XYZ file of C-alpha atoms in Angstrom:
724
model
C 60.817 -137.252 3.602
C 60.354 -135.798 7.034
C 61.085 -132.170 7.856
C 64.079 -133.223 9.935
C 65.558 -135.059 6.956
C 65.081 -131.966 4.785
C 66.884 -129.816 7.345
C 69.745 -132.313 7.553
C 70.046 -132.400 3.770
C 70.131 -128.594 3.498
C 72.705 -128.381 6.295
C 74.908 -130.993 4.614
C 74.892 -129.020 1.360
C 75.714 -125.745 3.132
C 78.595 -127.370 5.022
C 80.294 -128.532 1.822
C 83.485 -126.733 0.854
C 81.978 -125.402 -2.352
C 78.975 -123.853 -0.618
C 81.020 -122.408 2.233
C 83.394 -120.806 -0.241
C 80.536 -119.177 -2.140
C 78.965 -117.899 1.074
C 82.286 -116.518 2.308
C 82.825 -114.744 -0.999
C 79.630 -112.760 -0.469
C 80.115 -112.489 3.317
C 76.869 -114.321 4.061
C 76.747 -116.086 7.443
C 75.998 -119.799 7.324
C 73.133 -119.339 9.738
C 71.490 -116.701 7.520
C 71.689 -118.985 4.481
C 70.304 -121.887 6.512
C 67.320 -119.834 7.676
C 66.646 -118.523 4.161
C 66.622 -121.988 2.592
C 64.553 -123.367 5.456
C 61.881 -120.727 4.767
C 61.896 -121.320 0.984
C 58.450 -122.752 0.277
C 59.324 -123.767 -3.303
C 62.289 -125.751 -2.032
C 60.106 -127.479 0.566
C 57.515 -128.415 -2.088
C 60.180 -129.796 -4.442
C 61.698 -131.917 -1.671
C 58.291 -133.202 -0.602
C 57.076 -134.125 -4.096
C 60.378 -135.095 -5.646
C 60.905 -138.319 -3.728
C 57.792 -139.988 -5.168
C 58.850 -139.236 -8.735
C 62.386 -140.405 -7.993
C 61.182 -143.790 -6.717
C 59.233 -144.362 -9.946
C 62.565 -144.446 -11.849
C 63.951 -147.904 -10.987
C 67.229 -147.461 -12.887
C 68.188 -144.084 -11.348
C 70.084 -143.486 -14.556
C 69.826 -139.705 -14.363
C 71.345 -139.618 -10.901
C 74.277 -141.823 -11.793
C 75.095 -140.008 -15.008
C 74.877 -136.580 -13.384
C 77.110 -137.576 -10.486
C 79.719 -139.325 -12.612
C 80.001 -136.323 -14.922
C 81.001 -134.127 -11.980
C 83.120 -136.543 -9.950
C 85.023 -138.360 -12.676
C 86.585 -136.597 -15.671
C 85.861 -137.821 -19.155
C 88.716 -139.970 -20.589
C 90.690 -138.314 -23.357
C 92.520 -139.592 -26.439
C 95.673 -140.328 -24.455
C 93.613 -142.404 -22.003
C 92.322 -144.487 -24.907
C 95.892 -145.115 -26.066
C 97.012 -146.063 -22.558
C 94.096 -148.449 -22.128
C 94.798 -150.137 -25.480
C 98.523 -150.408 -24.718
C 97.840 -151.885 -21.293
C 95.405 -154.411 -22.695
C 97.870 -155.409 -25.442
C 100.711 -155.823 -22.926
C 98.643 -158.007 -20.593
C 97.269 -160.141 -23.436
C 100.702 -160.632 -25.045
C 102.397 -161.507 -21.772
C 99.579 -163.925 -20.992
C 100.082 -165.741 -24.307
C 103.840 -165.987 -23.802
C 103.453 -167.280 -20.244
C 100.876 -169.925 -21.258
C 103.094 -171.137 -24.094
C 106.230 -171.410 -21.983
C 104.575 -172.696 -18.809
C 104.999 -176.478 -19.348
C 108.784 -176.158 -19.821
C 109.509 -173.703 -16.972
C 111.270 -174.814 -13.767
C 109.621 -173.871 -10.505
C 111.793 -170.821 -9.863
C 111.225 -169.466 -13.395
C 107.498 -170.080 -12.984
C 107.507 -167.940 -9.819
C 109.349 -165.155 -11.636
C 106.895 -165.394 -14.536
C 103.872 -165.135 -12.221
C 105.415 -162.160 -10.420
C 106.052 -160.464 -13.765
C 102.498 -161.203 -14.850
C 101.147 -159.546 -11.705
C 103.438 -156.551 -12.252
C 102.300 -156.124 -15.866
C 98.686 -156.432 -14.781
C 99.172 -153.761 -12.093
C 100.842 -151.393 -14.556
C 98.021 -151.928 -17.043
C 95.442 -151.171 -14.349
C 97.236 -147.943 -13.482
C 97.373 -146.990 -17.153
C 93.622 -147.581 -17.491
C 92.689 -145.970 -14.179
C 90.784 -143.209 -15.974
C 88.419 -145.950 -17.122
C 88.424 -147.899 -13.866
C 87.429 -144.913 -11.702
C 84.076 -144.236 -13.441
C 83.315 -147.953 -13.370
C 84.086 -148.106 -9.668
C 81.935 -145.048 -9.036
C 79.078 -146.543 -10.990
C 79.264 -149.789 -9.015
C 79.451 -147.837 -5.768
C 76.382 -145.773 -6.623
C 74.251 -148.644 -7.881
C 75.304 -151.563 -5.701
C 76.436 -150.222 -2.350
C 74.185 -147.213 -1.846
C 70.635 -147.810 -0.672
C 67.710 -145.998 -2.220
C 67.657 -143.311 0.473
C 71.269 -142.402 -0.182
C 70.621 -142.198 -3.902
C 67.682 -139.935 -3.225
C 69.819 -137.643 -1.058
C 72.396 -137.397 -3.825
C 69.688 -136.560 -6.323
C 67.972 -134.047 -4.026
C 71.237 -132.307 -3.137
C 72.357 -131.948 -6.757
C 69.060 -131.265 -8.504
C 66.977 -129.478 -5.860
C 68.959 -127.948 -2.990
C 71.899 -126.643 -5.012
C 69.716 -124.732 -7.521
C 67.828 -123.215 -4.577
C 71.124 -122.128 -3.002
C 72.271 -120.564 -6.259
C 68.983 -118.670 -6.550
C 69.429 -117.399 -2.992
C 72.991 -116.234 -3.707
C 71.844 -114.464 -6.853
C 69.084 -112.756 -4.891
C 71.562 -111.540 -2.257
C 73.657 -109.869 -4.956
C 70.713 -107.568 -5.649
C 70.833 -104.633 -3.213
C 68.024 -104.767 -0.660
C 65.171 -102.289 -0.502
C 65.646 -100.421 2.778
C 66.047 -96.887 4.086
C 68.117 -98.069 7.060
C 71.872 -97.807 6.639
C 73.208 -101.386 6.855
C 75.785 -103.509 5.052
C 77.386 -106.926 5.508
C 81.084 -106.320 4.864
C 83.715 -104.106 3.222
C 86.219 -105.519 0.742
C 88.724 -104.016 -1.737
C 87.367 -100.517 -1.205
C 90.260 -98.435 0.069
C 92.916 -99.786 -2.312
C 92.984 -100.954 -5.905
C 93.536 -104.637 -5.259
C 94.723 -106.633 -8.259
C 92.285 -109.366 -7.287
C 89.282 -107.035 -7.068
C 86.763 -107.845 -9.815
C 86.512 -104.989 -12.323
C 83.277 -103.454 -13.506
C 83.048 -104.421 -17.160
C 81.257 -101.412 -18.572
C 80.357 -100.916 -22.221
C 83.521 -98.839 -22.709
C 85.665 -101.578 -21.175
C 84.073 -104.088 -23.534
C 84.967 -101.817 -26.456
C 88.521 -101.610 -25.160
C 88.677 -105.401 -24.858
C 87.578 -105.735 -28.486
C 90.075 -103.122 -29.639
C 92.966 -104.780 -27.779
C 91.998 -108.244 -29.049
C 91.948 -107.257 -32.697
C 94.928 -104.875 -32.583
C 98.406 -106.328 -32.145
C 100.155 -103.275 -33.588
C 99.350 -99.583 -33.441
C 98.201 -97.054 -30.869
C 94.904 -96.841 -28.995
C 93.928 -93.679 -27.164
C 91.940 -93.810 -23.919
C 89.899 -90.673 -23.364
C 87.685 -89.528 -20.536
C 87.430 -87.169 -17.605
C 90.006 -87.312 -14.857
C 88.990 -90.087 -12.519
C 87.029 -91.961 -15.201
C 89.281 -95.009 -14.824
C 91.866 -94.669 -17.598
C 94.704 -95.869 -15.357
C 92.547 -98.768 -14.182
C 91.790 -99.717 -17.773
C 95.505 -99.728 -18.587
C 96.123 -101.971 -15.573
C 93.406 -104.373 -16.742
C 95.044 -104.657 -20.146
C 98.526 -105.073 -18.639
C 97.463 -107.842 -16.254
C 95.584 -109.763 -18.918
C 92.104 -109.248 -17.454
C 91.010 -107.857 -20.821
C 92.524 -110.799 -22.637
C 94.106 -114.046 -21.519
C 94.924 -113.906 -17.766
C 97.039 -117.064 -18.090
C 99.338 -115.332 -20.583
C 99.269 -111.586 -19.838
C 101.146 -109.322 -22.225
C 104.554 -107.932 -21.414
C 103.600 -104.446 -20.256
C 105.703 -101.338 -19.702
C 103.737 -98.468 -18.161
C 105.196 -94.949 -18.132
C 103.776 -91.715 -16.776
C 103.867 -88.756 -19.115
C 106.063 -85.924 -17.761
C 104.775 -82.402 -17.282
C 107.950 -81.113 -18.932
C 109.706 -83.332 -21.374
C 112.369 -83.842 -23.979
C 111.221 -86.272 -26.639
C 114.627 -87.973 -26.774
C 114.759 -88.519 -23.005
C 111.200 -89.834 -22.902
C 111.834 -92.411 -25.633
C 114.982 -93.502 -23.785
C 112.854 -93.834 -20.650
C 110.386 -96.056 -22.531
C 113.310 -98.082 -23.877
C 114.705 -98.604 -20.357
C 111.309 -99.645 -18.997
C 110.884 -102.168 -21.791
C 114.355 -103.603 -21.137
C 113.580 -104.029 -17.429
C 110.307 -105.784 -18.143
C 111.985 -108.087 -20.665
C 114.690 -109.037 -18.157
C 112.035 -109.657 -15.501
C 109.820 -111.798 -17.732
C 112.755 -113.888 -19.057
C 114.364 -114.372 -15.656
C 113.661 -118.099 -15.696
C 112.261 -118.435 -12.166
C 108.747 -118.744 -10.843
C 109.149 -115.528 -8.823
C 111.540 -113.274 -10.758
C 113.376 -110.547 -8.908
C 111.975 -107.158 -9.719
C 114.220 -104.216 -10.502
C 114.898 -102.166 -7.361
C 115.407 -98.435 -7.708
C 117.401 -98.103 -4.473
C 119.524 -101.246 -4.754
C 122.776 -99.332 -4.536
C 121.561 -97.499 -1.439
C 120.186 -100.567 0.288
C 123.168 -102.867 -0.275
C 125.689 -101.040 1.995
C 123.111 -100.665 4.765
C 122.217 -104.332 4.472
C 125.899 -105.343 4.684
C 126.425 -103.242 7.809
C 123.317 -104.691 9.424
C 124.411 -108.247 8.635
C 127.918 -107.587 9.986
C 126.497 -106.120 13.197
C 124.164 -109.105 13.543
C 127.105 -111.508 13.028
C 129.195 -109.704 15.652
C 126.331 -109.854 18.144
C 125.991 -113.591 17.527
C 129.728 -114.172 17.962
C 129.808 -112.184 21.201
C 126.795 -114.121 22.463
C 128.451 -117.456 21.651
C 131.705 -116.323 23.283
C 129.860 -115.243 26.415
C 127.994 -118.570 26.595
C 131.250 -120.534 26.214
C 132.975 -118.403 28.854
C 130.176 -118.928 31.367
C 130.168 -122.673 30.685
C 133.965 -122.808 31.107
C 133.858 -120.949 34.420
C 131.072 -123.171 35.740
C 132.984 -126.285 34.650
C 136.207 -125.178 36.305
C 134.289 -124.422 39.489
C 132.417 -127.761 39.449
C 135.594 -129.827 38.924
C 137.772 -127.675 41.205
C 140.324 -126.571 38.614
C 141.494 -123.274 37.248
C 140.015 -122.248 33.903
C 143.395 -122.553 32.150
C 144.057 -126.021 33.535
C 140.439 -127.046 32.827
C 141.088 -126.269 29.151
C 144.659 -127.591 28.831
C 144.168 -130.699 31.021
C 140.430 -131.529 31.024
C 139.295 -133.922 33.732
C 137.275 -137.066 32.965
C 133.711 -135.835 32.591
C 131.938 -139.157 33.122
C 133.438 -140.165 36.438
C 132.470 -139.054 39.936
C 129.404 -137.092 38.779
C 127.552 -134.870 41.193
C 124.386 -132.856 40.771
C 126.322 -129.663 39.919
C 128.533 -131.447 37.422
C 125.499 -132.999 35.699
C 123.891 -129.554 35.480
C 127.076 -128.096 33.956
C 127.224 -130.912 31.406
C 123.595 -130.336 30.439
C 124.261 -126.602 30.045
C 127.346 -127.320 27.936
C 125.309 -129.616 25.700
C 122.634 -126.962 25.182
C 125.249 -124.321 24.349
C 126.931 -126.667 21.882
C 123.579 -127.502 20.285
C 122.721 -123.797 19.893
C 126.112 -123.042 18.325
C 125.827 -125.947 15.894
C 122.277 -124.921 14.946
C 123.384 -121.328 14.275
C 126.335 -122.519 12.197
C 124.095 -124.810 10.139
C 121.575 -121.992 9.554
C 124.413 -119.648 8.561
C 125.735 -122.244 6.129
C 122.302 -122.686 4.568
C 121.913 -118.923 4.113
C 125.359 -118.677 2.527
C 124.592 -121.603 0.219
C 121.317 -120.036 -0.845
C 122.949 -116.692 -1.475
C 125.750 -118.295 -3.474
C 123.437 -120.217 -5.769
C 123.710 -119.071 -9.396
C 120.756 -117.354 -10.955
C 118.864 -119.983 -12.958
C 118.834 -119.366 -16.641
C 115.841 -119.339 -18.885
C 115.270 -122.709 -20.492
C 114.831 -121.383 -24.020
C 118.140 -120.171 -25.563
C 116.210 -117.484 -27.417
C 115.061 -116.034 -24.100
C 118.606 -116.091 -22.729
C 119.768 -114.208 -25.801
C 116.921 -111.712 -25.472
C 117.736 -111.115 -21.804
C 121.393 -110.549 -22.640
C 120.466 -108.057 -25.361
C 118.089 -106.262 -22.983
C 120.833 -105.960 -20.358
C 123.231 -104.607 -22.950
C 120.650 -102.099 -24.153
C 119.920 -101.001 -20.600
C 123.591 -100.398 -19.853
C 123.950 -98.484 -23.089
C 121.042 -96.258 -22.167
C 122.232 -95.511 -18.645
C 125.934 -94.941 -19.027
C 128.330 -93.119 -21.285
C 131.134 -95.624 -21.770
C 134.698 -94.253 -21.892
C 137.826 -96.305 -22.506
C 141.425 -94.914 -22.497
C 144.677 -96.753 -23.364
C 148.248 -95.525 -23.997
C 151.933 -95.755 -23.223
C 154.729 -93.224 -22.717
C 158.525 -93.312 -22.426
C 161.440 -90.987 -21.631
C 165.057 -91.184 -22.791
C 167.779 -89.213 -20.966
C 170.491 -87.733 -23.238
C 173.940 -86.352 -22.432
C 174.338 -82.701 -21.571
C 171.095 -82.694 -19.563
C 168.978 -83.381 -22.609
C 165.782 -85.467 -22.615
C 163.593 -86.875 -25.332
C 160.087 -88.218 -24.763
C 157.204 -89.703 -26.680
C 153.665 -90.155 -25.448
C 150.852 -91.860 -27.261
C 147.258 -92.363 -26.082
C 143.998 -93.378 -27.603
C 140.570 -92.535 -26.179
C 137.244 -93.803 -27.472
C 133.880 -92.583 -26.192
C 130.421 -93.564 -27.313
C 128.760 -90.464 -28.672
C 125.202 -89.615 -27.738
C 122.654 -90.870 -30.223
C 120.518 -88.359 -32.038
C 116.762 -88.502 -31.594
C 116.094 -90.368 -34.892
C 118.752 -92.914 -33.886
C 117.149 -93.318 -30.464
C 113.780 -93.993 -32.114
C 115.336 -96.539 -34.482
C 117.077 -98.323 -31.587
C 113.835 -98.502 -29.624
C 111.816 -99.750 -32.584
C 114.367 -102.414 -33.445
C 114.573 -103.742 -29.881
C 110.800 -103.656 -29.332
C 110.151 -105.552 -32.569
C 112.865 -108.095 -31.737
C 111.559 -108.603 -28.179
C 107.951 -109.019 -29.337
C 108.969 -111.600 -31.933
C 111.099 -113.661 -29.511
C 108.513 -113.611 -26.735
C 105.793 -114.731 -29.113
C 107.950 -117.468 -30.681
C 108.991 -118.763 -27.240
C 105.379 -118.895 -26.046
C 105.924 -116.449 -23.186
C 103.253 -113.981 -24.238
C 101.226 -113.063 -27.289
C 102.062 -109.377 -27.342
C 103.828 -106.352 -25.898
C 101.873 -103.442 -24.429
C 103.520 -100.061 -23.852
C 101.297 -97.604 -22.006
C 101.762 -93.854 -21.607
C 99.568 -92.823 -18.712
C 98.548 -89.428 -17.347
C 99.085 -87.570 -20.607
C 95.816 -85.798 -19.877
C 97.398 -84.178 -16.790
C 99.594 -81.924 -18.899
C 98.009 -78.536 -18.295
C 98.512 -77.141 -21.792
C 96.674 -79.202 -24.466
C 99.115 -77.882 -27.041
C 102.020 -79.376 -25.064
C 100.248 -82.723 -24.946
C 99.763 -82.681 -28.710
C 103.418 -81.788 -29.188
C 104.482 -84.764 -27.056
C 102.257 -87.134 -29.052
C 103.527 -85.654 -32.295
C 107.158 -86.114 -31.175
C 106.878 -89.736 -30.040
C 104.363 -91.075 -32.556
C 107.258 -92.428 -34.596
C 107.409 -95.415 -32.225
C 103.686 -96.196 -32.374
C 103.723 -98.603 -35.317
C 106.242 -101.184 -34.089
C 105.130 -104.650 -35.285
C 103.875 -106.749 -32.391
C 103.636 -103.802 -29.954
C 100.410 -102.135 -28.898
C 100.552 -98.632 -27.427
C 97.936 -97.310 -25.007
C 97.881 -93.571 -24.356
C 95.527 -91.756 -21.986
C 94.425 -88.460 -23.479
C 92.051 -85.665 -22.612
C 88.522 -85.108 -23.844
C 89.806 -82.542 -26.332
C 91.514 -85.381 -28.156
C 88.156 -87.092 -28.637
C 86.748 -84.030 -30.350
C 89.798 -83.739 -32.567
C 89.749 -87.435 -33.434
C 86.063 -87.433 -34.295
C 86.635 -84.473 -36.633
C 88.988 -86.525 -38.800
C 88.262 -86.398 -42.505
C 87.702 -82.644 -42.602
C 90.424 -80.047 -43.133
C 91.043 -79.636 -39.378
C 93.639 -82.312 -38.524
C 96.052 -82.531 -35.615
C 98.552 -84.865 -33.931
C 95.854 -86.990 -32.303
C 94.187 -87.738 -35.633
C 97.413 -88.909 -37.288
C 98.867 -90.776 -34.286
C 96.079 -93.095 -33.142
C 94.401 -95.868 -35.039
C 91.500 -96.103 -32.584
C 90.118 -94.141 -29.664
C 88.030 -95.491 -26.782
C 86.212 -93.102 -24.478
C 85.664 -94.137 -20.868
C 82.433 -92.515 -19.726
C 81.149 -92.122 -16.219
C 79.400 -95.030 -14.564
C 75.775 -95.648 -15.334
C 73.496 -96.487 -12.371
C 73.928 -100.171 -13.187
C 77.722 -99.824 -13.251
C 77.735 -98.007 -9.913
C 75.440 -100.656 -8.434
C 77.798 -103.426 -9.582
C 80.870 -101.580 -8.274
C 79.316 -100.954 -4.857
C 77.763 -104.412 -4.451
C 81.161 -106.070 -4.941
C 82.873 -103.872 -2.365
C 80.084 -103.188 0.137
C 77.759 -106.202 -0.129
C 74.393 -105.756 1.509
C 74.201 -101.963 1.061
C 70.591 -100.984 0.268
C 69.797 -99.706 -3.201
C 68.753 -96.270 -1.923
C 72.180 -95.566 -0.399
C 74.005 -96.791 -3.498
C 71.897 -94.504 -5.666
C 72.647 -91.600 -3.286
C 76.383 -92.176 -3.778
C 75.910 -92.381 -7.552
C 74.069 -89.056 -7.703
C 76.522 -87.226 -5.425
C 79.513 -88.461 -7.432
C 77.931 -88.014 -10.851
C 79.006 -91.561 -11.681
C 82.696 -90.593 -11.826
C 84.526 -93.716 -10.561
C 87.087 -91.822 -8.475
C 84.465 -89.638 -6.826
C 82.226 -92.668 -6.339
C 84.944 -94.338 -4.267
C 85.413 -91.185 -2.192
C 81.685 -90.845 -1.595
C 81.316 -94.483 -0.537
C 84.270 -94.108 1.845
C 82.603 -91.063 3.400
C 79.348 -92.990 3.625
C 81.028 -95.781 5.569
C 82.413 -93.253 8.065
C 78.816 -92.752 9.215
C 77.680 -95.204 11.922
C 75.317 -97.906 10.679
C 71.668 -97.941 11.695
C 70.788 -94.379 10.695
C 67.974 -93.455 8.361
C 68.373 -92.471 4.723
C 67.413 -88.837 5.363
C 69.990 -88.509 8.151
C 72.745 -90.037 6.034
C 71.880 -87.805 3.069
C 71.938 -84.738 5.321
C 75.395 -85.616 6.669
C 76.871 -86.253 3.226
C 75.338 -83.097 1.763
C 76.587 -81.050 4.730
C 80.157 -82.223 4.133
C 79.839 -81.439 0.421
C 78.531 -77.959 1.159
C 81.390 -77.198 3.530
C 83.986 -78.139 0.940
C 82.279 -76.362 -1.937
C 81.668 -73.214 0.130
C 85.389 -73.040 0.872
C 86.197 -73.543 -2.833
C 83.666 -70.954 -4.028
C 84.871 -68.443 -1.452
C 88.499 -68.916 -2.512
C 87.538 -68.366 -6.151
C 85.631 -65.197 -5.252
C 88.564 -63.775 -3.280
C 90.702 -64.112 -6.421
C 88.503 -61.570 -8.240
C 88.988 -57.813 -8.244
C 87.768 -56.133 -5.027
C 84.286 -54.674 -5.463
C 81.000 -54.372 -3.555
C 79.570 -57.197 -5.686
C 82.444 -59.484 -4.690
C 81.975 -58.681 -1.011
C 78.244 -59.379 -1.234
C 78.870 -62.724 -2.933
C 81.488 -63.759 -0.369
C 79.048 -62.931 2.433
C 76.482 -65.263 0.878
C 79.039 -68.016 0.203
C 80.390 -68.149 3.752
C 76.798 -68.608 4.973
C 76.340 -71.846 2.993
C 77.546 -74.285 5.725
C 75.108 -72.765 8.222
C 72.127 -73.216 5.906
C 69.718 -75.962 6.998
C 67.026 -77.708 5.016
C 66.274 -77.798 1.296
C 64.064 -74.703 1.472
C 66.847 -72.497 2.827
C 69.283 -73.910 0.281
C 66.956 -73.069 -2.599
C 66.361 -69.580 -1.254
C 70.069 -68.908 -0.830
C 70.735 -70.265 -4.323
C 68.105 -67.954 -5.821
C 69.629 -64.982 -3.962
C 73.137 -65.778 -5.188
C 71.938 -66.345 -8.762
C 70.136 -62.974 -8.966
C 73.013 -60.940 -7.505
C 75.166 -58.546 -9.582
C 78.713 -59.272 -10.724
C 80.729 -62.483 -11.174
C 77.978 -64.266 -13.167
C 79.904 -67.512 -13.795
C 80.782 -68.069 -10.157
C 77.256 -67.171 -9.073
C 75.792 -69.670 -11.572
C 78.083 -72.440 -10.267
C 77.171 -71.814 -6.636
C 73.432 -71.506 -7.355
C 73.375 -74.700 -9.419
C 75.157 -76.652 -6.705
C 72.845 -75.387 -3.973
C 69.777 -76.361 -6.025
C 71.332 -79.784 -6.651
C 71.961 -80.365 -2.923
C 68.442 -79.244 -2.037
C 67.022 -81.724 -4.551
C 69.145 -84.521 -3.051
C 67.731 -83.786 0.400
C 64.170 -83.711 -0.926
C 64.520 -86.999 -2.823
C 66.396 -89.240 -0.388
C 64.024 -89.306 2.555
C 62.897 -92.015 4.946
C 59.858 -93.011 2.844
C 61.760 -93.525 -0.434
C 60.903 -96.947 -1.840
C 62.387 -98.513 -4.949
C 59.216 -97.791 -6.904
C 59.363 -94.104 -6.003
C 63.096 -94.052 -6.746
C 63.126 -95.575 -10.228
C 59.580 -95.609 -11.614
C 58.914 -91.920 -12.113
C 58.875 -91.026 -15.834
C 61.238 -88.130 -16.489
C 62.465 -88.143 -12.898
C 65.097 -90.877 -12.993
C 68.030 -90.456 -10.589
C 70.409 -90.598 -13.559
C 69.181 -87.096 -14.442
C 70.643 -85.817 -11.163
C 73.917 -87.620 -11.888
C 74.053 -85.971 -15.321
C 73.443 -82.597 -13.711
C 76.332 -83.240 -11.317
C 78.579 -84.046 -14.285
C 77.613 -80.878 -16.174
C 78.467 -78.576 -13.263
C 82.146 -78.781 -14.215
C 81.369 -77.507 -17.746
C 78.205 -75.411 -17.810
C 76.309 -74.787 -14.550
C 73.321 -73.393 -16.416
C 72.850 -76.718 -18.215
C 73.094 -78.451 -14.855
C 70.462 -76.146 -13.386
C 68.153 -76.853 -16.317
C 68.526 -80.635 -15.780
C 67.757 -80.280 -12.072
C 64.716 -78.161 -12.893
C 63.406 -80.858 -15.275
C 63.949 -83.494 -12.597
C 62.069 -81.447 -10.001
C 59.181 -80.830 -12.378
C 58.837 -84.564 -13.099
C 58.887 -85.318 -9.358
C 56.353 -82.613 -8.506
C 58.842 -80.562 -6.489
C 58.791 -76.796 -6.309
C 60.448 -75.102 -9.307
C 61.382 -71.445 -8.930
């Protein structure tokens, strides 16, 4: 095949809808893909030598089978039944028609032939799943010449694999110290369609959710480690069956709480989600918090809009009436009470008035029809769920929700008065008042458990979902760990509802307590949760996957820089990448690292200075503050190391000095590593000097700065950098 034919074949494959969709997903221009495949020497050799081997196969069986498998679905059991039924119907009708044919009059014979053709057509439609592959086979073998068959074979077996290899290669970050990228997607917001990074911890959570239909699972990790994201993945079915996501109620733990009120809040959330899921429409109406506030405003706006329309129509009719009375030479009153003949003695003005009147009438009719359609749509009854069990569940949920929200009071009575002689009166009054008393906390828990178990059973039996997930998020944000344990201890009575899985985000202290189970030290976390999953910081591979999906085309060196500066914490990784993208493209790695480090130093200097000002006034505090305020003006890694050594050796405030010195040494190491001559070999293939060691040091600064400084010192020693 000539080179021009190869180019045409590659272009035809790239222009297909499937290829264009894959290229658009990775933001790869069509021209770039065309140039890459055109320069692929392996692809050129396969196209050049493949045609000779293809022509030696006279049957082309492999081509036909491969194409039919993709283009025509395999017939199923129902297709076999339809084909057999169609064949039986045609054969039986044929026998009946042949037997009765000699005795049929001409008009009955015509009806019989027409019926025979109809039965044959219906049988062909029933067996179309068999006819389509046969037609495709005949088309491939009979109608297509050898060259067309070769193009089909080359496109499917040669060009497409080469395109897939190219797309896989583009997913790997390039090796470059120039700041470039192809696109930005799903970076600034948590899009529900954004692909998640399935880390090892997420896989453990998927396994735990799959095997646990009842109980409580705790999600632990640092703030920003992705606990809320993990809960969202479970709620939307990403960590399960996306086609049938669980019914999920997600609540945020309060900073101050009453256990009874919080369980009622969970109960109300579950009722709302049940009503939403059993609504019976494709797009159920969500519960609106401000419905009662929006409704009056919406009514006033609609009334004002209606009045404006009516005034506009009245003005248009008045203008048309005045123009008509002027054109026909009559007063407006007489023009209305005694209209003249409109079709006789027409002039240019009268024709223009008639045209205007027709347009006004058309506009009024159109507005009236649109208004009628809107009224009809608004008056349509809410469709009911098809399954009576779901209708019953929705009714129970509405009743439960009203019971939670309101204190119902009902008063009845009657009174009478009888006047007696001598100014005497006698009266009798009787009344009865019933009020629903507030439930105690054990009763509230029992009500919640009963409804949750009932809802889970109905939803599973009706095929709506396989489970109910109730998540308590942000429990780790309660400042006092003892308060968090008290909340878990108070609400753990609802954790073992059959068919309901509870997810609770907890702090790292809970992990320590849970892992100490089996020894005398036991607490609320140990007795409340059946399983605990810890979400760790991103590994370099996780950060690479997260960045490549949101900033495709970003070089590996810049992604690793973001990973080290953030310590692999997902929330900080997003912030660092956002700051990176604020820098204009085209700059070198050293310049980008200097800008990011400078911004970090300015923020940390302000934080360190504020912490120092909170200490008792002393000469040592003043000396430390003087050194801290000089951090933003420090330039170069050498000055940063010197200032860090000075701060570390100073008297007073040892913890704050250790934090500042460790961070300055960390920033200096970042500047010394990420330079313009940093290749991938120098980045990853240094024993003992892996970038992950810097990320670990960044993580440890929040707990023990001396450990962080020791990790940075080990990294510098492995890299041959100066160690003080």
